[in-house]
Coordinates of C-alpha atoms and ligand atoms in Angstrom, one line a residue:
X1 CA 0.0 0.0 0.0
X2 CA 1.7 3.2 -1.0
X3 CA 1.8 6.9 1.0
X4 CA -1.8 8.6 1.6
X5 CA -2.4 12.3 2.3
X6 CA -4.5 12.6 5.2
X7 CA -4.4 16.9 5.3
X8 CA -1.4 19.1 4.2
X9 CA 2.2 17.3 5.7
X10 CA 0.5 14.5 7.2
X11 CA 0.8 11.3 5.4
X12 CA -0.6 7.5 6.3
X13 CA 3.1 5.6 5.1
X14 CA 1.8 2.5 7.1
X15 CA 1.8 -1.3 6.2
X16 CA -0.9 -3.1 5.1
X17 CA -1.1 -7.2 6.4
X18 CA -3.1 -9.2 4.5
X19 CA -1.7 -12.4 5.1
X20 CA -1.7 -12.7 8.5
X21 CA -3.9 -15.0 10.2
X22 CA -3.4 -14.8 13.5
X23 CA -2.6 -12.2 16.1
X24 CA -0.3 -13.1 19.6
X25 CA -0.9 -16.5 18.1
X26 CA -4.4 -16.4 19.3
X27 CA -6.5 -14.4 17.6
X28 CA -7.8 -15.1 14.5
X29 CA -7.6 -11.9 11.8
X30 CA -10.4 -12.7 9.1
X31 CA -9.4 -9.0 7.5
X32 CA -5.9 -9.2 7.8
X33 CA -4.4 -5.8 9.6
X34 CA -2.6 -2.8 9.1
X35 CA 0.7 -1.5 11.2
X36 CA -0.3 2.5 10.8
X37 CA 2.3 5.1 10.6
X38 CA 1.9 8.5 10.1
X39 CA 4.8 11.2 8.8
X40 CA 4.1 14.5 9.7
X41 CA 6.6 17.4 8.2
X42 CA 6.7 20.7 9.9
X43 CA 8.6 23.3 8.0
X44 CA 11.7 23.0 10.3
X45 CA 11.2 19.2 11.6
X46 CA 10.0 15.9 10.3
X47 CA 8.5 13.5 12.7
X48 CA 7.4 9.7 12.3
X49 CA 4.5 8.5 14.4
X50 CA 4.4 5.2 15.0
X51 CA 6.8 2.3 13.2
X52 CA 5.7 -0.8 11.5
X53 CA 6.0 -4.6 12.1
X54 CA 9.1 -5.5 11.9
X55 CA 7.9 -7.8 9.3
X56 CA 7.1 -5.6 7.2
X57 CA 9.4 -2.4 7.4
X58 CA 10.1 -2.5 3.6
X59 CA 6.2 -1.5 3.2
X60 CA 7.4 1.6 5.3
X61 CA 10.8 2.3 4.0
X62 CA 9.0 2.4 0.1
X63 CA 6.5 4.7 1.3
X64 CA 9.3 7.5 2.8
X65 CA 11.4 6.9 -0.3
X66 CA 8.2 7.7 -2.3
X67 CA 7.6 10.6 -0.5
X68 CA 11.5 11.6 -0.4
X69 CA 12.0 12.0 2.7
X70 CA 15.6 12.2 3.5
X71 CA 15.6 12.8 7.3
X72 CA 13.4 11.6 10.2
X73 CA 14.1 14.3 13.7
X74 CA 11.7 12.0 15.3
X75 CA 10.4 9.0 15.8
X76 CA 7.4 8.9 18.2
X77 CA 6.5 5.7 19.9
X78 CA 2.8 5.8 21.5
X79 CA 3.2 2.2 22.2
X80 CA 6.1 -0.5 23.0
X81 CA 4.5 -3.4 21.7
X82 CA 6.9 -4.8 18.7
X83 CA 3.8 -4.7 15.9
X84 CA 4.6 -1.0 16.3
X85 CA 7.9 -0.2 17.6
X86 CA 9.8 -3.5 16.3
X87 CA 10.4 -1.3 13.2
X88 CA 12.2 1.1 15.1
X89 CA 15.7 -0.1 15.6
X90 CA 15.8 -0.6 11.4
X91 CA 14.7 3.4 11.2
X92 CA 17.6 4.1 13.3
X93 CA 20.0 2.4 10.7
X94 CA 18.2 4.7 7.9
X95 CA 17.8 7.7 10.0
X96 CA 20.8 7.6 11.9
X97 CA 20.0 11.5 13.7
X98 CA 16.2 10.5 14.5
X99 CA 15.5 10.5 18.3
X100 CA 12.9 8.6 20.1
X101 CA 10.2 10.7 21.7
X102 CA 7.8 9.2 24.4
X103 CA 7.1 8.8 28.0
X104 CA 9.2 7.2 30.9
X105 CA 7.5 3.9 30.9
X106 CA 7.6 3.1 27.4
X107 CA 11.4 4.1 27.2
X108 CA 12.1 1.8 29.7
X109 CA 9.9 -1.6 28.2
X110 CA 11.5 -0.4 24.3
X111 CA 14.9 -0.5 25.9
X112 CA 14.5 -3.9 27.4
X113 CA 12.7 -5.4 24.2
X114 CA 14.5 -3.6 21.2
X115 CA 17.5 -3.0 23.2
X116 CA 17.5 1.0 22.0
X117 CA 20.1 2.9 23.4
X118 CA 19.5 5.3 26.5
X119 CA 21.2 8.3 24.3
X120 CA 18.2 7.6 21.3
X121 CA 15.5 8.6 24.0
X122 CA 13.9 11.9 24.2
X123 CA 11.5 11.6 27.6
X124 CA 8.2 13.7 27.3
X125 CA 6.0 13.9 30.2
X126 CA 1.8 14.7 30.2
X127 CA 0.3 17.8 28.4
X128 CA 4.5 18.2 26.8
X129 CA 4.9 19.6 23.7
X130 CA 7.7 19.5 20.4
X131 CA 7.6 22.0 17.9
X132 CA 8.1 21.0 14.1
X133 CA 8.4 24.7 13.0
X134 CA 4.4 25.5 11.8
X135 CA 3.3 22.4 13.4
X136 CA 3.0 21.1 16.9
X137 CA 2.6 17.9 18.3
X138 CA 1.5 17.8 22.3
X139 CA 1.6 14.3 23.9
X140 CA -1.3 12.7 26.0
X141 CA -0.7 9.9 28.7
X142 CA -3.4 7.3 28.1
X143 CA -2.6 4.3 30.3
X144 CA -3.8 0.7 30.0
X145 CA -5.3 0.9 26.3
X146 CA -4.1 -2.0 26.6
X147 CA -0.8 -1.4 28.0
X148 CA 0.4 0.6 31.0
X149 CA 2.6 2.8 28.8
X150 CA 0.5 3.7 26.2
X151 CA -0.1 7.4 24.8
X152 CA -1.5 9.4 22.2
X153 CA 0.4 12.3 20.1
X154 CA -2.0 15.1 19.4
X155 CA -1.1 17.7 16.0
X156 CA -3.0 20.7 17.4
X157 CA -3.1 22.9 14.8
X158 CA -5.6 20.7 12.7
X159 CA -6.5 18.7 16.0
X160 CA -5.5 15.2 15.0
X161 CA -5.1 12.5 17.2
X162 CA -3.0 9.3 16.9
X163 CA -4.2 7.0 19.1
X164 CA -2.2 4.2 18.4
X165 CA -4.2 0.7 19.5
X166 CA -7.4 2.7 21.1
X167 CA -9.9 3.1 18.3
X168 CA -8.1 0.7 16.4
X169 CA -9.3 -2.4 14.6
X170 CA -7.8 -5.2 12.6
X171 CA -8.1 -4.9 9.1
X172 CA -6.6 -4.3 6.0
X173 CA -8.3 -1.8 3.8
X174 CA -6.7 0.6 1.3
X175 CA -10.1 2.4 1.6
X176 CA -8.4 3.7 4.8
X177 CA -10.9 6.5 5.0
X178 CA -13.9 4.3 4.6
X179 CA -15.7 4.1 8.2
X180 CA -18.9 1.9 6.5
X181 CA -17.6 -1.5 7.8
X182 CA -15.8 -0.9 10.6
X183 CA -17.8 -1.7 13.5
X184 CA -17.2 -5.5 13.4
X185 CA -13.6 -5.2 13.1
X186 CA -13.2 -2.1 15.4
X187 CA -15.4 -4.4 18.2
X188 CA -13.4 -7.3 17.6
X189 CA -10.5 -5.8 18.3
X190 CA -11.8 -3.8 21.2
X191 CA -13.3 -7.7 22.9
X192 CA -9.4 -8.9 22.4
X193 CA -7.7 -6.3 24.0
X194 CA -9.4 -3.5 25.7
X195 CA -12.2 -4.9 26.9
X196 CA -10.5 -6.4 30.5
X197 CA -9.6 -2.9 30.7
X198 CA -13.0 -1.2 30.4
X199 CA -12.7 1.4 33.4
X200 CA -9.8 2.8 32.2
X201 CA -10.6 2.8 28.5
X202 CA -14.3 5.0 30.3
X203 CA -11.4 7.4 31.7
X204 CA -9.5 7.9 28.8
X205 CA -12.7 8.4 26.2
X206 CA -13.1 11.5 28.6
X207 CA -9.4 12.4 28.2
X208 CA -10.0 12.3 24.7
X209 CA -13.7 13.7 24.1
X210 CA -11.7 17.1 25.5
X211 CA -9.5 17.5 22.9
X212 CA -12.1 17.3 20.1
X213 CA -10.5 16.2 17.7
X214 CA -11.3 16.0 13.9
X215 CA -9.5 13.2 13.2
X216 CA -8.7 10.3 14.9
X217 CA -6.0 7.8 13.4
X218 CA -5.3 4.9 15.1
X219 CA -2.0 2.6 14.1
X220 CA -4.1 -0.3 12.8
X221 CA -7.5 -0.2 10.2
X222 CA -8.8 2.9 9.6
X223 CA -8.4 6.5 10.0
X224 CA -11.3 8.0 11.6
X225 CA -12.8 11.2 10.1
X226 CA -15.4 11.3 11.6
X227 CA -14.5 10.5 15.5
X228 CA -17.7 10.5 16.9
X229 CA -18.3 7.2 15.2
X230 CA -16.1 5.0 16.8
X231 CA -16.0 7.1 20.0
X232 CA -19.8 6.4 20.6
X233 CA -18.9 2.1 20.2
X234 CA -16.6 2.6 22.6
X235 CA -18.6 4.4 25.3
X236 CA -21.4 1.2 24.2
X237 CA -18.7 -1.5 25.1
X238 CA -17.3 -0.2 28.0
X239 CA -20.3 1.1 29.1
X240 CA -22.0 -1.1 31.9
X241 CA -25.4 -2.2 29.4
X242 CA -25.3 -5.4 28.9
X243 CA -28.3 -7.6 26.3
X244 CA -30.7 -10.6 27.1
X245 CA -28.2 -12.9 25.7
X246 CA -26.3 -16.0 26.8
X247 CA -22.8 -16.5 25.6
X248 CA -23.4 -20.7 24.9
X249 CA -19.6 -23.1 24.5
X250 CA -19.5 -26.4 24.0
X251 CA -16.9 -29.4 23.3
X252 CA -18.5 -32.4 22.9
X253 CA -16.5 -35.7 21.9
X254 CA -19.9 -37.7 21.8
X255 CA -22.9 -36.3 21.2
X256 CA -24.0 -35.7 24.6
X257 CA -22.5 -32.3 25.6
X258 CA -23.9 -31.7 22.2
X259 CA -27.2 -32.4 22.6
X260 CA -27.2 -30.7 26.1
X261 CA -25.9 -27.5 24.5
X262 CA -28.9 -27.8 21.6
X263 CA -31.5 -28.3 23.7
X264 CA -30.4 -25.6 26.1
X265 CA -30.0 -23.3 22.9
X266 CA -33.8 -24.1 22.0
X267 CA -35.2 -23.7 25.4
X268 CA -33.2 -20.3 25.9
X269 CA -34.8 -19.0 22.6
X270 CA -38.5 -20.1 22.8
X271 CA -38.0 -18.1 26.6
X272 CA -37.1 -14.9 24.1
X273 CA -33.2 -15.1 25.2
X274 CA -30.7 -14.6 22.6
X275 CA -28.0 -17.1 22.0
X276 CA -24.6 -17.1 21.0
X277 CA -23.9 -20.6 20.2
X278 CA -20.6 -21.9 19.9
X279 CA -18.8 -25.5 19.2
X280 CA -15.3 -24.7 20.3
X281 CA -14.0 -27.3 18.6
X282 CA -14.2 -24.7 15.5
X283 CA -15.4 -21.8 17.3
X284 CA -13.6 -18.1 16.3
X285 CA -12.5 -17.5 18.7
X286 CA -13.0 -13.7 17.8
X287 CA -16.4 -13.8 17.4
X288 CA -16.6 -15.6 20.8
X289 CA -14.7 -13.1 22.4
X290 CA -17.0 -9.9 20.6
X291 CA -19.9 -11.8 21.8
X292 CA -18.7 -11.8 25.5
X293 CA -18.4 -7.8 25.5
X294 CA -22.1 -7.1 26.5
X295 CA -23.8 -11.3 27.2
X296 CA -25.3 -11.0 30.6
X297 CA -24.3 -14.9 31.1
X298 CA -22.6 -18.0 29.8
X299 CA -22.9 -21.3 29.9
X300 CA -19.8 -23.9 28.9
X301 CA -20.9 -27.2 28.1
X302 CA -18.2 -29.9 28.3
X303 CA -17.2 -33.3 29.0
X304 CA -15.1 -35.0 31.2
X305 CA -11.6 -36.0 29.5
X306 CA -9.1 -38.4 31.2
X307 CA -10.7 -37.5 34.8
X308 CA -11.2 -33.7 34.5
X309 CA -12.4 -30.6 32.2
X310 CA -11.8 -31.3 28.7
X311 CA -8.7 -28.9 27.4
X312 CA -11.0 -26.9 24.8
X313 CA -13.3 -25.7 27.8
X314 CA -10.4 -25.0 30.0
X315 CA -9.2 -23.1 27.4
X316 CA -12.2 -20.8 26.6
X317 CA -13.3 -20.6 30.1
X318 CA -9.5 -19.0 30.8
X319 CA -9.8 -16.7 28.1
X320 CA -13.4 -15.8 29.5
X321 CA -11.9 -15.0 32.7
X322 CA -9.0 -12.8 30.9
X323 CA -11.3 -10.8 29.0
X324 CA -13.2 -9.9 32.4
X325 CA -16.8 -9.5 30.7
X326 CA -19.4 -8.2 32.1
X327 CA -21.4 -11.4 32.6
X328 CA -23.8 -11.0 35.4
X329 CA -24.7 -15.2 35.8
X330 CA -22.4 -18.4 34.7
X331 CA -23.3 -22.1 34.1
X332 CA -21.8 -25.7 32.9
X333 CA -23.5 -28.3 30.9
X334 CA -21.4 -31.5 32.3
X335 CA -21.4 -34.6 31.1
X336 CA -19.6 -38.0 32.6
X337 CA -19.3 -41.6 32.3
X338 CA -17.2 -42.5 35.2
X339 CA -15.8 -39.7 36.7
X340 CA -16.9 -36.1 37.5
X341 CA -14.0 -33.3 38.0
X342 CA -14.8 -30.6 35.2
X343 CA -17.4 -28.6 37.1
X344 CA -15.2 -28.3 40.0
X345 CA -12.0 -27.4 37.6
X346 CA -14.0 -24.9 35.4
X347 CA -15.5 -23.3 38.7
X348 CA -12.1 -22.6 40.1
X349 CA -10.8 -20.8 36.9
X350 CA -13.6 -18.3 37.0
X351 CA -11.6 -16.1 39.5
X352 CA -12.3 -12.9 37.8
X353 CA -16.1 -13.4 37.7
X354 CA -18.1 -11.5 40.3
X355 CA -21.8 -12.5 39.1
X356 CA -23.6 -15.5 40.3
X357 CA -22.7 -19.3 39.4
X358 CA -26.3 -20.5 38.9
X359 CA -26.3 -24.6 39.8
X360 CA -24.6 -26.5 36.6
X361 CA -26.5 -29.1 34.9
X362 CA -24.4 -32.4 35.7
X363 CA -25.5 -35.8 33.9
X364 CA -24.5 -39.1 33.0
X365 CA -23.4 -39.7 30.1
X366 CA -26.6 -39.1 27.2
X367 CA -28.9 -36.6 28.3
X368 CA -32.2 -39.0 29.2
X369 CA -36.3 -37.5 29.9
X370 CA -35.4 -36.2 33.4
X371 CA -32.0 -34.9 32.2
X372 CA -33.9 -31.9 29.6
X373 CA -35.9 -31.3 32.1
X374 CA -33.0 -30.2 34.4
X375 CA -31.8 -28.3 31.1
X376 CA -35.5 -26.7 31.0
X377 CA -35.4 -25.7 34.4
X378 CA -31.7 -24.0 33.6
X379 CA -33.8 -22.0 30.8
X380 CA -36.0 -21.2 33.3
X381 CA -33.6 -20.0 35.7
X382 CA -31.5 -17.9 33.4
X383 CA -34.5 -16.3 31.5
X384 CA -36.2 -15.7 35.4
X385 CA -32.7 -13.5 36.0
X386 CA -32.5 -12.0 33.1
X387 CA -36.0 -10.4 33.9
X388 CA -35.3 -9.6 37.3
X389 CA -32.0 -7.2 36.1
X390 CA -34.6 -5.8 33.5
X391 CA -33.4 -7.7 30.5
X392 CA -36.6 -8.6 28.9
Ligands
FEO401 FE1 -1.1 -3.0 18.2 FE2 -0.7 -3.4 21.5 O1 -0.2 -3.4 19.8

């Protein structure tokens, strides 16, 4: 993807990731991504927000070429993670006089991950400024979206904010100004990373809402020119609401956590409960994650497996627990044929959940008569709670 003009001296010379399938080696990426970075040329200084991937610094090396850009005074670095600051240490070959500009805390995590030199660092504290001659970038501490470090650089004359990860969302589009599909990427990516962080991300809208800014541009999808937009998802998902719907995982390795799980699903929906139904065993686990950010309650449905819970519901009920949803009520669908250990395993992972554990459904082996009905009163329970928190 070559260099786009986003106003007069303020470019998009980003990457564009296509290819990749998977983020932290966890997260699936349907769209792809982007590694945003944004040159911004003063008529004294030149400045470089954000780098790339590390993977994919030629992307950004051909965009500066095409724009001729012979010197860099500055690199800025809202964020340590590598997928935008592993590019650095390759822009300090090329631009051997470029300093890194950014706060305390993200000096110290780039010099223990890219191993950059103490003498590269410029240290910028809340509310500091750096002047590129006509243009002025002033630097905004926004903590724990999603890292402790993180920042945001604001260009004040034509109020632009680079936001880095917040208001980002993984996707690769050259339509970088195109806002028309963005909210299932952009909530995606929020359920992934921000969401365990909701009460600061509530903070730092407000920190952000103050500058009014025009444009927001994040360093991955799109560039956001109309901020109100994606600021308004956010407040939604971090927001306390949550919907009439039940977050529903299952493994099943013969049929009967399976037909637990179904018949549960069909006795939620004929009480007027939504359903998110998924078999982990091919699950996204993306979607599953999205899904969590406003469920009022799930319900994991597994078997036992050599003696205990089976590894694909340990696995989704820890990433549940990570994400720190909202959820207001939990349940299990167990099933066993000689041994009973998952509901007590699963149970004890749930250490971040603070809502009620309503009494799992435990059978033996293929649900029988008397075993649906235990399912039926579940229903019952769940769709009773959801109408005393005025859900339905
Ligand atoms: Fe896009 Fe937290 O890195």
């Amino acid at each position: 993807m070559g260099a786009v003009k986003i106003t007069e001296g303020v470019y998009f010379v980003g990457a564009l990731d296509r290819e990749r399938k998977m983020f932290d080696e966890v997260i699936p990426l349907p769209d792809g991504t982007s590694y945003n970075s944004y040159l911004i040329q003063g008529n004294e200084k030149t400045a470089l927000i954000d780098a790339v991937d590390p993977d994919a610094i030629k992307q950004l090396f051909e965009n500066l070429n095409t724009l001729k850009v012979k010197k860099i005074d500055y690199i800025i670095a809202n964020h340590a993670e590598q997928d935008h600051s592993g590019g650095i240490p390759f822009l300090l070959e090329k631009y051997p006089e470029a300093q890194v500009v950014t706060n305390e805390k993200c000096a110290g995590i780039l010099k223990e991950l890219l191993l950059i030199p103490e003498n590269k660092f410029i240290i910028i504290k809340e509310g500091q400024e750096i002047s590129l001659g006509n243009k002025t970038l002033a630097f905004i501490l926004l903590p724990w979206v999603h890292w402790p470090e993180t920042q945001a650089t604001f260009y004040k004359e034509e109020k632009i904010l680079f936001t880095c990860d917040f208001f980002g969302a993984h996707i690769a589009t050259g339509d970088i100004f195109n806002d028309k599909n963005n909210e299932e990427p952009a909530k995606r990516y929020y359920a992934e990373i921000m969401s365990p962080f909701r009460n600061n991300v509530t903070g730092n809208i407000k920190k952000v809402e103050a500058l009014n800014p025009a444009i927001i541009a994040p360093s991955h999808g799109i560039v956001h020119l109309n901020p109100s937009k994606i600021i308004a998802y956010y407040k939604e998902w971090a927001s306390d609401k949550i919907k009439n719907e039940v977050v529903l995982v299952y493994v099943s390795m013969h049929h009967s956590v399976k037909k637990m799980a179904s018949h549960l699903h069909d006795a939620l929906v004929k009480r007027g409960v939504a359903v998110s139904f998924f078999d982990l065993a091919k699950a996204d686990v993306g979607k599953l994650a999205m899904s969590l950010v406003d469920a009022a309650t799930i319900v994991v449905g597994a078997p036992n497996f050599l003696a205990g819970a089976h590894p694909a519901a340990a696995s989704a009920v820890f990433l549940a627990n990570a994400l720190r949803p909202k959820l207001k009520f939990a349940s299990l669908l167990i099933s066993y044929s000689w041994a009973e250990k998952a509901s007590e395993q699963l149970k004890a992972m749930l250490t971040n959940f603070k809502g009620e554990l309503i009494a799992p459904v435990i059978i033996k082996g293929y649900p029988k008569e008397k075993d649906l009905k235990q399912i039926e009163a579940l229903a019952d329970e769940i769709a009773g709670k959801h109408k005393e928190i005025g859900l339905m």
